[in-house]
Tab-separated table of C-alpha atoms in Angstrom:
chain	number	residue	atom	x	y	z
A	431	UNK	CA	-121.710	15.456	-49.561
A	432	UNK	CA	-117.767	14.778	-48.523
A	433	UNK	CA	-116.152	16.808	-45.820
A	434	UNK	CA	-112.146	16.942	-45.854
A	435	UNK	CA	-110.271	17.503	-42.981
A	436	UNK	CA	-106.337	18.429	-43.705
A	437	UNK	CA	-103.567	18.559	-40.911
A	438	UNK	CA	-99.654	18.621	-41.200
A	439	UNK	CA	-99.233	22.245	-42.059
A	440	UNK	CA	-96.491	24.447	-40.657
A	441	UNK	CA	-93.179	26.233	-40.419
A	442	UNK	CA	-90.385	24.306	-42.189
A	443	UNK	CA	-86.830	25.309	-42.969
A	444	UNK	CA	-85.497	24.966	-46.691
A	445	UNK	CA	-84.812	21.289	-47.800
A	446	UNK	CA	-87.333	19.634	-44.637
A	447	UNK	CA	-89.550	17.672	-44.810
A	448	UNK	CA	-93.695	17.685	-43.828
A	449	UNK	CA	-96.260	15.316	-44.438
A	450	UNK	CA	-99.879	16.416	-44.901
A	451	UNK	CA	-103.276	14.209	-44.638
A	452	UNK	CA	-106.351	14.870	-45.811
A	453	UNK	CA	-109.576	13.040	-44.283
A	454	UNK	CA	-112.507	12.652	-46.032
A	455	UNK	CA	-115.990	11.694	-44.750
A	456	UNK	CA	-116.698	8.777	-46.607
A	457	UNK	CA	-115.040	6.571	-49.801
A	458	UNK	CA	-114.497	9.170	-52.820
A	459	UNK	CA	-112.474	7.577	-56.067
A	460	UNK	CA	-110.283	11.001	-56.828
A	461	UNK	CA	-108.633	13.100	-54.676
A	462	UNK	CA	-105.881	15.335	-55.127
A	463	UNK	CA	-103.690	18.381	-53.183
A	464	UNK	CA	-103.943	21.790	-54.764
A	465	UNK	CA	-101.851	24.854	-53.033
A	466	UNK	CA	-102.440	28.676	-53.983
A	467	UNK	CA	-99.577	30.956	-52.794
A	468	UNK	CA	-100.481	35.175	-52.285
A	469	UNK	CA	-101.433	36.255	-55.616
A	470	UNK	CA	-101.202	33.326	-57.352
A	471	UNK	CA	-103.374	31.279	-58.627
A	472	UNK	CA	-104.794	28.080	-57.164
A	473	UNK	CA	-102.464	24.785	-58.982
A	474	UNK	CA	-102.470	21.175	-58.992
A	475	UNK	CA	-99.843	19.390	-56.974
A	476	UNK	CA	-100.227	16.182	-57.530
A	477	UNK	CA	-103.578	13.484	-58.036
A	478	UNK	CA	-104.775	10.015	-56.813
A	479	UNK	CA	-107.469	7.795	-58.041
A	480	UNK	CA	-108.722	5.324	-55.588
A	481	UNK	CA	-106.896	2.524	-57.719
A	482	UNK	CA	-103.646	3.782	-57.273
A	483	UNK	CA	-103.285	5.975	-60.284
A	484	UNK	CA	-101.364	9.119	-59.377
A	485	UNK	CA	-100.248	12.693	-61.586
A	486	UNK	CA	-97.885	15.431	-60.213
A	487	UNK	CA	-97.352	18.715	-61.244
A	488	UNK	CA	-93.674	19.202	-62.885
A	489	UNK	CA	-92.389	21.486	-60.062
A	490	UNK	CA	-92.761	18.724	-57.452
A	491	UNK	CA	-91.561	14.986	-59.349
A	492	UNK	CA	-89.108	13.563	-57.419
A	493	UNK	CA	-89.421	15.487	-54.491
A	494	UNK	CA	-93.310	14.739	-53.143
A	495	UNK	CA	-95.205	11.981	-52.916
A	496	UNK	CA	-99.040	11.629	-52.733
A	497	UNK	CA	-100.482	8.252	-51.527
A	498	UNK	CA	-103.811	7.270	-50.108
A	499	UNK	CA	-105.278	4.641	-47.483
A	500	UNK	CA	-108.447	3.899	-48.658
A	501	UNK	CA	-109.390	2.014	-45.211
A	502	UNK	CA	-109.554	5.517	-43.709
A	503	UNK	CA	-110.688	7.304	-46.461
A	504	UNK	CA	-107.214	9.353	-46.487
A	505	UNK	CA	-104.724	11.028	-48.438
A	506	UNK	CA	-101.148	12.113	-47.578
A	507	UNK	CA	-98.737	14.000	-49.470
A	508	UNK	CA	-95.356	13.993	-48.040
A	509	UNK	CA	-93.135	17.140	-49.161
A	510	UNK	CA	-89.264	16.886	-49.359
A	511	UNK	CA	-86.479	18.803	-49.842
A	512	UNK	CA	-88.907	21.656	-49.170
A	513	UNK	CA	-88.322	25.036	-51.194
A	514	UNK	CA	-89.238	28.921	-50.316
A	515	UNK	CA	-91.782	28.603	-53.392
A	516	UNK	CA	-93.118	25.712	-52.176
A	517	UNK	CA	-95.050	28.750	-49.277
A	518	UNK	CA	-98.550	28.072	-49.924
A	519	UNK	CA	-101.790	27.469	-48.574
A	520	UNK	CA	-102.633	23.606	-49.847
A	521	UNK	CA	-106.531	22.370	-50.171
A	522	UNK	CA	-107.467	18.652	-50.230
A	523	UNK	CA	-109.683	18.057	-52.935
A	524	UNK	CA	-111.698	15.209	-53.968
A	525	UNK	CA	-114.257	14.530	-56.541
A	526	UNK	CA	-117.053	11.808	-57.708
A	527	UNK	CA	-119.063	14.389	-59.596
A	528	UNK	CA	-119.291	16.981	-57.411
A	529	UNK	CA	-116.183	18.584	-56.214
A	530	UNK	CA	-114.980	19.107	-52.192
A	531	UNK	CA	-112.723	21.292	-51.660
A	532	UNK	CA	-110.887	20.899	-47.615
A	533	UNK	CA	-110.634	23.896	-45.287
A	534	UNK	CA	-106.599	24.552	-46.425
A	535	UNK	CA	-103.613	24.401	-44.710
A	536	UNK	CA	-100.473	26.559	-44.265
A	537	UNK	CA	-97.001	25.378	-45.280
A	538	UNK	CA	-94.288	28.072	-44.737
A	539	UNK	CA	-90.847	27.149	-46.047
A	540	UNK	CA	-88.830	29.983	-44.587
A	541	UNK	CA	-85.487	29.834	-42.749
């Protein structure tokens, strides 16, 4: 069993900036942010292996980054040049073959 812990959400103007981290009870290889926005269905954002491999959704190259310190069993994903569509609640996910999904956290991009 993993728990996941995220923090960082909030109220951001267009084009800021937030960084969320995701905490995870012990060592997992894969983790990865997902965000579902009202009515939409739940998307990858972007994907980390514990190696350093990483995959990001189209809508966010060049503008997030995901990253991971494996020493405290954390992820981050720091959002730029933040967009209205970006509003969304983002989970933490991780995986080793069973899948955690974190609590979710609010990121409102709203002027």
């Amino acid at each position: 069993q993993v728990q996941l812990v995220e923090s960082g959400g909030g109220l951001v103007q267009p084009g800021g900036s937030l960084r969320l981290s995701c905490a995870a009870s012990r060592s997992i290889f894969s983790m990865a942010w997902y965000r579902q926005a009202p009515g939409k269905q739940r998307e990858l954002v972007a994907g980390i292996t514990a190696d350093g491999g990483t995959n990001y959704a189209d809508f966010v190259k060049g503008r997030f980054t995901i990253s991971r310190d494996n020493a405290k069993n954390t992820v981050y994903l720091q959002m730029n040049s933040l967009k209205p569509e970006d509003t969304a609640v983002y989970y933490c996910y991780a995986r080793d073959g069973y899948a955690y999904w974190g609590q979710g956290t609010q990121v409102t991009v709203s002027s």
